Coordinates of N, CA and C and ligand atoms in Angstrom, one line a residue:
M1 N -3.6 18.3 -2.7 CA -3.2 17.3 -1.8 C -4.3 16.3 -1.5
S2 N -4.1 15.0 -1.7 CA -5.2 14.1 -1.4 C -5.3 13.8 0.1
T3 N -6.5 13.5 0.6 CA -6.6 13.3 2.0 C -7.2 11.9 2.2
A4 N -7.3 11.4 3.4 CA -7.8 10.1 3.7 C -9.2 10.0 3.1
A5 N -10.0 11.1 3.2 CA -11.4 11.0 2.7 C -11.5 10.8 1.2
T6 N -10.5 11.2 0.4 CA -10.6 11.0 -1.0 C -10.1 9.7 -1.5
R7 N -9.5 8.9 -0.6 CA -9.0 7.6 -1.1 C -10.1 6.6 -1.0
P8 N -10.2 5.7 -2.0 CA -11.1 4.6 -1.9 C -10.8 3.7 -0.7
L9 N -11.8 3.3 0.0 CA -11.5 2.4 1.2 C -11.4 1.0 0.9
N10 N -10.4 0.6 0.2 CA -10.2 -0.8 -0.2 C -8.9 -1.3 0.4
V11 N -8.9 -2.6 0.7 CA -7.6 -3.3 1.0 C -7.4 -4.3 0.0
I12 N -6.2 -4.3 -0.6 CA -5.9 -5.2 -1.7 C -4.8 -6.2 -1.2
L13 N -5.0 -7.4 -1.2 CA -4.1 -8.4 -0.7 C -3.3 -9.0 -1.9
I14 N -2.0 -8.9 -1.9 CA -1.2 -9.5 -2.9 C -0.2 -10.5 -2.3
G15 N 0.4 -11.3 -3.1 CA 1.4 -12.3 -2.6 C 1.3 -13.6 -3.3
F16 N 2.3 -14.4 -3.1 CA 2.4 -15.7 -3.8 C 1.3 -16.7 -3.5
M17 N 1.1 -17.6 -4.4 CA 0.1 -18.7 -4.1 C 0.3 -19.3 -2.8
G18 N -0.7 -19.5 -2.0 CA -0.6 -20.2 -0.7 C -0.3 -19.2 0.4
C19 N -0.2 -17.9 0.2 CA 0.2 -17.0 1.2 C -1.0 -16.6 2.2
G20 N -2.2 -17.1 1.8 CA -3.4 -16.9 2.7 C -4.3 -15.7 2.3
K21 N -4.2 -15.2 1.1 CA -5.0 -14.0 0.7 C -6.5 -14.3 0.8
T22 N -6.9 -15.5 0.4 CA -8.4 -15.7 0.5 C -8.8 -16.0 1.9
T23 N -8.1 -16.8 2.6 CA -8.5 -17.1 4.0 C -8.5 -15.9 4.9
V24 N -7.3 -15.2 4.9 CA -7.2 -14.0 5.7 C -8.1 -12.9 5.2
G25 N -8.2 -12.8 3.9 CA -9.0 -11.7 3.3 C -10.5 -11.8 3.7
N26 N -11.0 -13.0 3.7 CA -12.4 -13.2 4.1 C -12.6 -12.7 5.6
L27 N -11.7 -13.1 6.4 CA -11.8 -12.8 7.9 C -11.6 -11.3 8.1
L28 N -10.7 -10.7 7.3 CA -10.4 -9.3 7.4 C -11.6 -8.5 7.0
A29 N -12.2 -8.9 5.9 CA -13.4 -8.2 5.4 C -14.5 -8.2 6.5
R30 N -14.6 -9.4 7.2 CA -15.6 -9.4 8.3 C -15.3 -8.5 9.4
Q31 N -14.0 -8.4 9.8 CA -13.5 -7.5 10.8 C -13.9 -6.1 10.5
L32 N -13.7 -5.7 9.2 CA -13.8 -4.3 8.9 C -15.3 -4.0 8.4
G33 N -16.1 -5.0 8.3 CA -17.5 -4.8 7.8 C -17.4 -4.4 6.3
F34 N -16.4 -4.9 5.6 CA -16.3 -4.7 4.1 C -16.8 -5.9 3.4
Q35 N -17.1 -5.7 2.0 CA -17.3 -6.9 1.2 C -16.0 -7.6 0.9
F36 N -16.1 -8.9 0.6 CA -14.9 -9.6 0.2 C -15.0 -10.0 -1.3
L37 N -13.9 -9.7 -2.1 CA -13.8 -10.0 -3.5 C -12.5 -10.8 -3.7
D38 N -12.6 -11.7 -4.7 CA -11.4 -12.5 -5.0 C -11.3 -12.5 -6.6
T39 N -10.1 -11.9 -7.1 CA -10.0 -11.8 -8.5 C -10.1 -13.1 -9.2
D40 N -9.5 -14.2 -8.6 CA -9.6 -15.5 -9.3 C -11.1 -16.0 -9.4
Q41 N -11.9 -15.8 -8.3 CA -13.3 -16.2 -8.4 C -14.0 -15.3 -9.4
L42 N -13.7 -14.0 -9.5 CA -14.4 -13.2 -10.5 C -14.0 -13.6 -11.9
I43 N -12.7 -14.1 -12.1 CA -12.3 -14.5 -13.5 C -13.1 -15.8 -13.8
V44 N -13.2 -16.7 -12.9 CA -13.9 -18.0 -13.1 C -15.4 -17.7 -13.5
K45 N -15.9 -16.8 -12.8 CA -17.4 -16.5 -13.0 C -17.5 -15.8 -14.4
K46 N -16.6 -14.9 -14.7 CA -16.8 -14.2 -16.0 C -16.5 -15.2 -17.2
A47 N -15.4 -16.0 -17.0 CA -15.0 -16.9 -18.1 C -15.8 -18.2 -18.2
K48 N -16.6 -18.4 -17.1 CA -17.4 -19.6 -17.0 C -16.6 -20.9 -17.1
R49 N -15.3 -20.8 -16.7 CA -14.4 -22.0 -16.7 C -13.5 -22.0 -15.5
P50 N -13.1 -23.1 -15.0 CA -12.1 -23.1 -13.9 C -10.7 -22.6 -14.4
I51 N -9.9 -22.2 -13.5 CA -8.6 -21.6 -13.9 C -7.7 -22.6 -14.7
P52 N -7.6 -23.9 -14.2 CA -6.8 -24.8 -15.0 C -7.2 -24.9 -16.5
V53 N -8.6 -24.9 -16.7 CA -9.1 -25.0 -18.1 C -8.7 -23.7 -18.9
I54 N -8.8 -22.5 -18.2 CA -8.4 -21.3 -18.9 C -6.9 -21.4 -19.3
F55 N -6.1 -21.9 -18.4 CA -4.7 -22.0 -18.8 C -4.5 -23.0 -19.9
E56 N -5.2 -24.1 -19.9 CA -5.1 -25.1 -21.0 C -5.5 -24.5 -22.3
Q57 N -6.6 -23.8 -22.3 CA -7.2 -23.3 -23.6 C -6.5 -22.0 -24.1
E58 N -6.1 -21.1 -23.2 CA -5.7 -19.8 -23.6 C -4.2 -19.5 -23.2
G59 N -3.6 -20.4 -22.4 CA -2.3 -20.2 -21.9 C -2.2 -19.1 -20.8
E60 N -1.0 -18.9 -20.3 CA -0.9 -17.9 -19.2 C -1.3 -16.5 -19.7
A61 N -0.9 -16.2 -21.0 CA -1.2 -14.9 -21.5 C -2.7 -14.6 -21.6
G62 N -3.5 -15.6 -21.9 CA -4.9 -15.4 -22.0 C -5.5 -15.2 -20.6
F63 N -4.9 -16.0 -19.6 CA -5.4 -15.8 -18.2 C -5.0 -14.4 -17.7
R64 N -3.8 -13.9 -18.1 CA -3.4 -12.6 -17.6 C -4.3 -11.5 -18.2
A65 N -4.7 -11.7 -19.4 CA -5.6 -10.7 -20.0 C -6.9 -10.6 -19.3
L66 N -7.5 -11.8 -18.9 CA -8.7 -11.8 -18.2 C -8.5 -11.2 -16.8
E67 N -7.4 -11.4 -16.2 CA -7.1 -10.9 -14.9 C -7.0 -9.4 -14.9
S68 N -6.4 -8.8 -15.9 CA -6.3 -7.4 -16.0 C -7.6 -6.8 -16.3
A69 N -8.5 -7.4 -17.1 CA -9.8 -6.9 -17.4 C -10.6 -6.9 -16.1
I70 N -10.5 -7.9 -15.2 CA -11.2 -7.9 -14.0 C -10.8 -6.8 -13.1
L71 N -9.5 -6.5 -13.1 CA -8.9 -5.4 -12.3 C -9.6 -4.1 -12.7
D72 N -9.7 -3.9 -14.1 CA -10.3 -2.7 -14.6 C -11.8 -2.6 -14.1
D73 N -12.4 -3.8 -14.0 CA -13.9 -3.7 -13.6 C -14.0 -3.3 -12.2
L74 N -12.9 -3.3 -11.4 CA -13.0 -3.0 -9.9 C -12.7 -1.5 -9.6
T75 N -12.6 -0.7 -10.7 CA -12.2 0.7 -10.5 C -13.1 1.4 -9.5
D76 N -14.4 1.2 -9.6 CA -15.3 1.9 -8.7 C -15.6 1.3 -7.4
C77 N -14.8 0.3 -7.1 CA -15.0 -0.5 -5.8 C -14.7 0.4 -4.6
D78 N -15.5 0.1 -3.5 CA -15.2 0.8 -2.3 C -15.6 -0.1 -1.1
R79 N -14.9 0.1 0.0 CA -15.2 -0.7 1.2 C -15.1 -2.2 0.9
S80 N -14.1 -2.6 0.3 CA -13.9 -4.0 -0.1 C -12.5 -4.5 0.3
V81 N -12.4 -5.8 0.6 CA -11.1 -6.4 0.7 C -11.0 -7.3 -0.5
I82 N -9.9 -7.1 -1.3 CA -9.8 -7.7 -2.6 C -8.6 -8.6 -2.6
A83 N -8.8 -10.0 -2.7 CA -7.7 -10.9 -2.8 C -7.4 -11.1 -4.2
T84 N -6.1 -11.0 -4.6 CA -5.7 -11.1 -6.0 C -4.9 -12.4 -6.2
G85 N -4.9 -12.8 -7.5 CA -4.1 -13.9 -7.9 C -2.6 -13.6 -7.7
G86 N -1.8 -14.7 -7.4 CA -0.4 -14.5 -7.1 C 0.4 -13.8 -8.3
G87 N -0.1 -13.9 -9.5 CA 0.7 -13.4 -10.6 C 0.3 -12.0 -11.1
I88 N -0.7 -11.4 -10.4 CA -1.2 -10.1 -10.9 C -0.2 -9.0 -11.0
V89 N 0.9 -9.1 -10.2 CA 1.9 -8.1 -10.3 C 2.9 -8.3 -11.4
T90 N 2.8 -9.4 -12.1 CA 3.7 -9.6 -13.3 C 3.3 -8.8 -14.5
V91 N 2.2 -8.2 -14.5 CA 1.8 -7.3 -15.6 C 2.0 -5.9 -15.1
P92 N 3.0 -5.2 -15.6 CA 3.4 -3.9 -15.0 C 2.2 -2.9 -14.9
E93 N 1.4 -2.9 -15.9 CA 0.3 -1.9 -15.9 C -0.7 -2.2 -14.7
N94 N -0.7 -3.4 -14.2 CA -1.6 -3.7 -13.1 C -1.2 -2.9 -11.8
V95 N 0.1 -2.7 -11.6 CA 0.6 -2.2 -10.3 C 0.0 -0.9 -9.9
P96 N 0.1 0.2 -10.8 CA -0.5 1.5 -10.4 C -2.0 1.3 -10.2
K97 N -2.7 0.5 -10.9 CA -4.1 0.3 -10.7 C -4.4 -0.3 -9.3
L98 N -3.6 -1.3 -8.9 CA -3.8 -1.8 -7.6 C -3.6 -0.8 -6.5
R99 N -2.6 0.0 -6.7 CA -2.3 1.1 -5.6 C -3.3 2.2 -5.6
Q100 N -3.9 2.4 -6.8 CA -5.0 3.5 -6.8 C -6.2 3.0 -6.1
L101 N -6.4 1.6 -6.1 CA -7.6 1.1 -5.5 C -7.7 1.2 -4.0
G102 N -6.5 1.3 -3.3 CA -6.5 1.4 -1.9 C -5.2 0.9 -1.3
L103 N -5.3 0.4 -0.1 CA -4.1 0.0 0.6 C -3.7 -1.4 0.2
V104 N -2.4 -1.5 -0.4 CA -2.0 -2.8 -0.9 C -1.1 -3.5 0.1
I105 N -1.5 -4.7 0.6 CA -0.7 -5.4 1.6 C -0.2 -6.7 1.0
W106 N 1.1 -6.9 1.1 CA 1.8 -8.1 0.7 C 1.8 -9.1 1.8
L107 N 1.2 -10.2 1.7 CA 1.3 -11.3 2.7 C 2.5 -12.1 2.2
N108 N 3.5 -12.2 3.1 CA 4.8 -12.6 2.7 C 5.4 -13.7 3.7
P109 N 4.8 -14.9 3.7 CA 5.4 -15.9 4.5 C 6.7 -16.5 3.9
P110 N 7.4 -17.3 4.7 CA 8.6 -17.9 4.2 C 8.3 -18.9 3.1
E111 N 9.3 -19.1 2.3 CA 9.2 -20.0 1.1 C 8.7 -21.4 1.5
D112 N 9.2 -22.0 2.6 CA 8.8 -23.4 3.0 C 7.4 -23.4 3.3
V113 N 6.9 -22.4 4.0 CA 5.4 -22.4 4.3 C 4.6 -22.4 3.1
L114 N 5.0 -21.5 2.1 CA 4.2 -21.5 0.8 C 4.3 -22.8 0.1
Y115 N 5.4 -23.4 0.1 CA 5.5 -24.7 -0.7 C 4.6 -25.8 0.0
Q116 N 4.7 -25.9 1.3 CA 3.9 -26.9 2.0 C 2.4 -26.7 1.7
R117 N 2.0 -25.4 1.6 CA 0.5 -25.2 1.3 C 0.2 -25.5 -0.1
I118 N 1.1 -25.1 -1.0 CA 0.8 -25.2 -2.4 C 0.7 -26.7 -2.9
I119 N 1.6 -27.6 -2.3 CA 1.5 -28.9 -2.8 C 0.3 -29.7 -2.4
R120 N -0.4 -29.1 -1.4 CA -1.7 -29.8 -1.0 C -2.8 -29.5 -1.9
N121 N -2.7 -28.6 -2.9 CA -3.7 -28.1 -3.7 C -3.3 -28.3 -5.2
H122 N -4.2 -28.9 -6.0 CA -3.9 -29.2 -7.4 C -4.4 -28.2 -8.4
D123 N -5.0 -27.1 -8.0 CA -5.7 -26.2 -8.9 C -4.7 -25.1 -9.4
R124 N -3.4 -25.3 -9.3 CA -2.5 -24.2 -9.7 C -1.6 -24.6 -10.8
P125 N -2.1 -24.3 -12.0 CA -1.3 -24.9 -13.2 C 0.1 -24.5 -13.3
L126 N 0.5 -23.3 -12.8 CA 1.9 -22.9 -12.9 C 2.9 -23.8 -12.1
V127 N 2.4 -24.5 -11.1 CA 3.3 -25.3 -10.3 C 3.1 -26.8 -10.6
R128 N 2.4 -27.1 -11.6 CA 2.3 -28.5 -12.1 C 3.5 -28.8 -13.0
T129 N 4.6 -28.9 -12.4 CA 5.9 -29.2 -13.1 C 6.6 -30.4 -12.6
E130 N 7.6 -30.8 -13.2 CA 8.4 -32.0 -12.8 C 9.0 -31.7 -11.4
N131 N 9.4 -30.5 -11.1 CA 10.0 -30.2 -9.9 C 9.4 -28.9 -9.3
P132 N 8.2 -29.1 -8.6 CA 7.4 -28.0 -8.1 C 8.2 -27.1 -7.1
R133 N 9.0 -27.8 -6.3 CA 9.9 -27.1 -5.3 C 10.7 -26.0 -6.0
Q134 N 11.4 -26.5 -7.1 CA 12.3 -25.5 -7.8 C 11.4 -24.4 -8.5
T135 N 10.3 -24.8 -9.0 CA 9.4 -23.9 -9.7 C 9.0 -22.8 -8.7
V136 N 8.6 -23.2 -7.5 CA 8.2 -22.2 -6.5 C 9.4 -21.3 -6.2
H137 N 10.5 -21.9 -6.0 CA 11.7 -21.1 -5.7 C 12.0 -20.0 -6.9
D138 N 11.9 -20.5 -8.1 CA 12.3 -19.7 -9.2 C 11.2 -18.5 -9.4
L139 N 10.0 -18.9 -9.3 CA 8.9 -17.9 -9.4 C 9.0 -16.8 -8.3
L140 N 9.3 -17.3 -7.1 CA 9.4 -16.4 -6.0 C 10.6 -15.4 -6.1
T141 N 11.7 -16.0 -6.7 CA 12.8 -15.1 -6.9 C 12.5 -14.0 -7.9
I142 N 11.7 -14.3 -8.9 CA 11.3 -13.3 -9.9 C 10.3 -12.3 -9.2
R143 N 9.4 -12.9 -8.5 CA 8.2 -12.1 -8.0 C 8.5 -11.2 -6.8
R144 N 9.4 -11.7 -5.9 CA 9.5 -10.9 -4.6 C 9.7 -9.4 -4.9
P145 N 10.6 -9.0 -5.8 CA 10.8 -7.5 -6.0 C 9.5 -6.9 -6.5
L146 N 8.7 -7.7 -7.3 CA 7.5 -7.1 -7.9 C 6.4 -6.9 -6.8
Y147 N 6.3 -7.8 -5.8 CA 5.4 -7.6 -4.7 C 5.8 -6.4 -3.9
S148 N 7.1 -6.4 -3.6 CA 7.7 -5.4 -2.8 C 7.4 -4.0 -3.4
N149 N 7.6 -3.9 -4.7 CA 7.4 -2.6 -5.4 C 5.9 -2.2 -5.4
A150 N 5.0 -3.2 -5.4 CA 3.6 -2.9 -5.5 C 2.9 -2.6 -4.1
A151 N 3.5 -3.1 -3.0 CA 2.9 -3.0 -1.7 C 3.2 -1.7 -0.9
H152 N 2.1 -1.3 -0.2 CA 2.3 -0.2 0.8 C 2.9 -0.8 2.1
L153 N 2.6 -2.1 2.3 CA 2.9 -2.7 3.6 C 3.2 -4.2 3.3
D154 N 4.2 -4.8 4.0 CA 4.3 -6.2 3.9 C 4.4 -6.9 5.2
V155 N 3.7 -8.0 5.3 CA 3.6 -8.7 6.6 C 3.8 -10.2 6.5
D156 N 4.4 -10.8 7.5 CA 4.4 -12.3 7.5 C 3.5 -12.7 8.7
V157 N 2.4 -13.3 8.4 CA 1.5 -13.6 9.4 C 1.4 -15.2 9.5
S158 N 2.4 -15.9 9.1 CA 2.4 -17.3 9.0 C 2.5 -17.9 10.4
D159 N 3.0 -17.2 11.4 CA 3.1 -17.8 12.8 C 1.9 -17.4 13.7
V160 N 0.9 -16.9 13.1 CA -0.4 -16.7 13.9 C -1.5 -17.3 13.2
T161 N -2.7 -17.5 13.9 CA -3.8 -18.1 13.2 C -4.4 -17.0 12.2
P162 N -5.2 -17.5 11.3 CA -5.8 -16.6 10.3 C -6.7 -15.5 11.0
D163 N -7.4 -15.9 12.1 CA -8.2 -14.9 12.9 C -7.3 -13.8 13.5
E164 N -6.2 -14.3 14.1 CA -5.2 -13.3 14.7 C -4.6 -12.4 13.6
A165 N -4.3 -13.0 12.5 CA -3.8 -12.2 11.4 C -4.8 -11.1 10.9
A166 N -6.0 -11.5 10.8 CA -7.0 -10.6 10.3 C -7.2 -9.5 11.4
Y167 N -7.2 -9.9 12.6 CA -7.4 -8.9 13.7 C -6.3 -7.8 13.6
G168 N -5.0 -8.3 13.5 CA -3.9 -7.4 13.5 C -3.9 -6.5 12.2
L169 N -4.3 -7.1 11.1 CA -4.3 -6.3 9.9 C -5.4 -5.3 9.9
A170 N -6.5 -5.6 10.5 CA -7.6 -4.7 10.6 C -7.2 -3.4 11.4
E171 N -6.3 -3.6 12.4 CA -5.8 -2.5 13.2 C -5.0 -1.6 12.3
S172 N -4.1 -2.2 11.5 CA -3.2 -1.4 10.6 C -4.0 -0.7 9.5
V173 N -5.0 -1.4 9.0 CA -5.9 -0.8 8.0 C -6.6 0.5 8.6
R174 N -7.1 0.4 9.8 CA -7.8 1.5 10.4 C -6.9 2.7 10.5
V175 N -5.6 2.4 10.9 CA -4.7 3.5 11.1 C -4.4 4.1 9.7
F176 N -4.2 3.3 8.7 CA -3.9 3.8 7.4 C -5.0 4.7 6.8
F177 N -6.2 4.3 7.0 CA -7.3 5.0 6.5 C -7.7 6.3 7.3
T178 N -7.2 6.4 8.5 CA -7.5 7.6 9.2 C -6.4 8.6 9.2
A179 N -5.2 8.2 8.8 CA -4.1 9.1 8.7 C -4.1 9.9 7.4
P180 N -4.0 11.3 7.5 CA -3.9 12.0 6.2 C -2.6 11.7 5.5
L181 N -2.7 11.8 4.2 CA -1.5 11.6 3.4 C -0.6 12.8 3.5
S182 N 0.7 12.6 3.4 CA 1.6 13.8 3.4 C 1.6 14.5 2.1
P183 N 2.0 15.7 2.0 CA 1.8 16.5 0.8 C 2.6 15.8 -0.4
C184 N 3.7 15.1 -0.1 CA 4.4 14.5 -1.2 C 3.9 13.2 -1.7
D185 N 2.9 12.6 -1.0 CA 2.4 11.3 -1.3 C 1.3 11.5 -2.3
T186 N 1.6 11.0 -3.6 CA 0.6 11.3 -4.6 C -0.5 10.2 -4.6
G187 N -0.4 9.2 -3.8 CA -1.4 8.2 -3.7 C -1.2 7.1 -4.7
S188 N -0.1 7.2 -5.6 CA 0.1 6.2 -6.6 C 1.2 5.2 -6.2
Ligands
LIG201 C1 -1.4 -17.7 -10.1 C2 -2.0 -17.7 -8.9 C3 -3.3 -18.2 -8.7 C4 -4.2 -18.0 -10.0 C5 -3.5 -18.6 -11.1 C6 -2.1 -18.0 -11.4 C7 0.0 -17.2 -10.2 O1 -4.0 -17.5 -7.6 O2 -4.4 -16.7 -10.2 O3 -3.3 -20.0 -10.9 O4 0.5 -16.8 -11.3 O5 0.7 -17.1 -9.1 P1 -3.6 -17.8 -6.1 O6 -2.4 -16.9 -5.8 O7 -4.8 -17.3 -5.3 O8 -3.3 -19.2 -5.9

């Protein structure tokens, strides 16, 4: 039986583009005294190219391969808050790896909130389409069950400030890491 002591102390934030993984993740890391990591930033550093350029040169499949490789690099991580790219759950092999890394939290604001945040930023190649509103809707329809399946916990923190969200999440994280797992919980 695994216990709280044998689980890596990481928090993994998943969710759609614009859900606040980086903003809330940074603040949460500070609250917990953990380091903050962001898979998109790690990909850019390793590939030495911005994300839109990776998509242009290697397509989405090339980007996903880099993303999965970065996830593999994080296996020995501990005491970290890890913000992930919105599409990381679309590669099925990534999901058990995310869950083995620690507590997976899905930041899940309403679609309108996501859309308003996404259109303010031009760094997201997947929504550079003729009808971004429809693209966001279609991608969300496909991905919601994937996030739900990957997450231990899902929260909508869009009606509070990022500081308040981080404070509340830190409380949940502390509870999760101090509670022993039940005998039937394999940790996966
Ligand atoms: C993507 C989300 C982006 C980035 C890439 C692909 C996606 O990360 O990984 O543009 O497929 O949803 P954010 O969720 O941090 O915007």
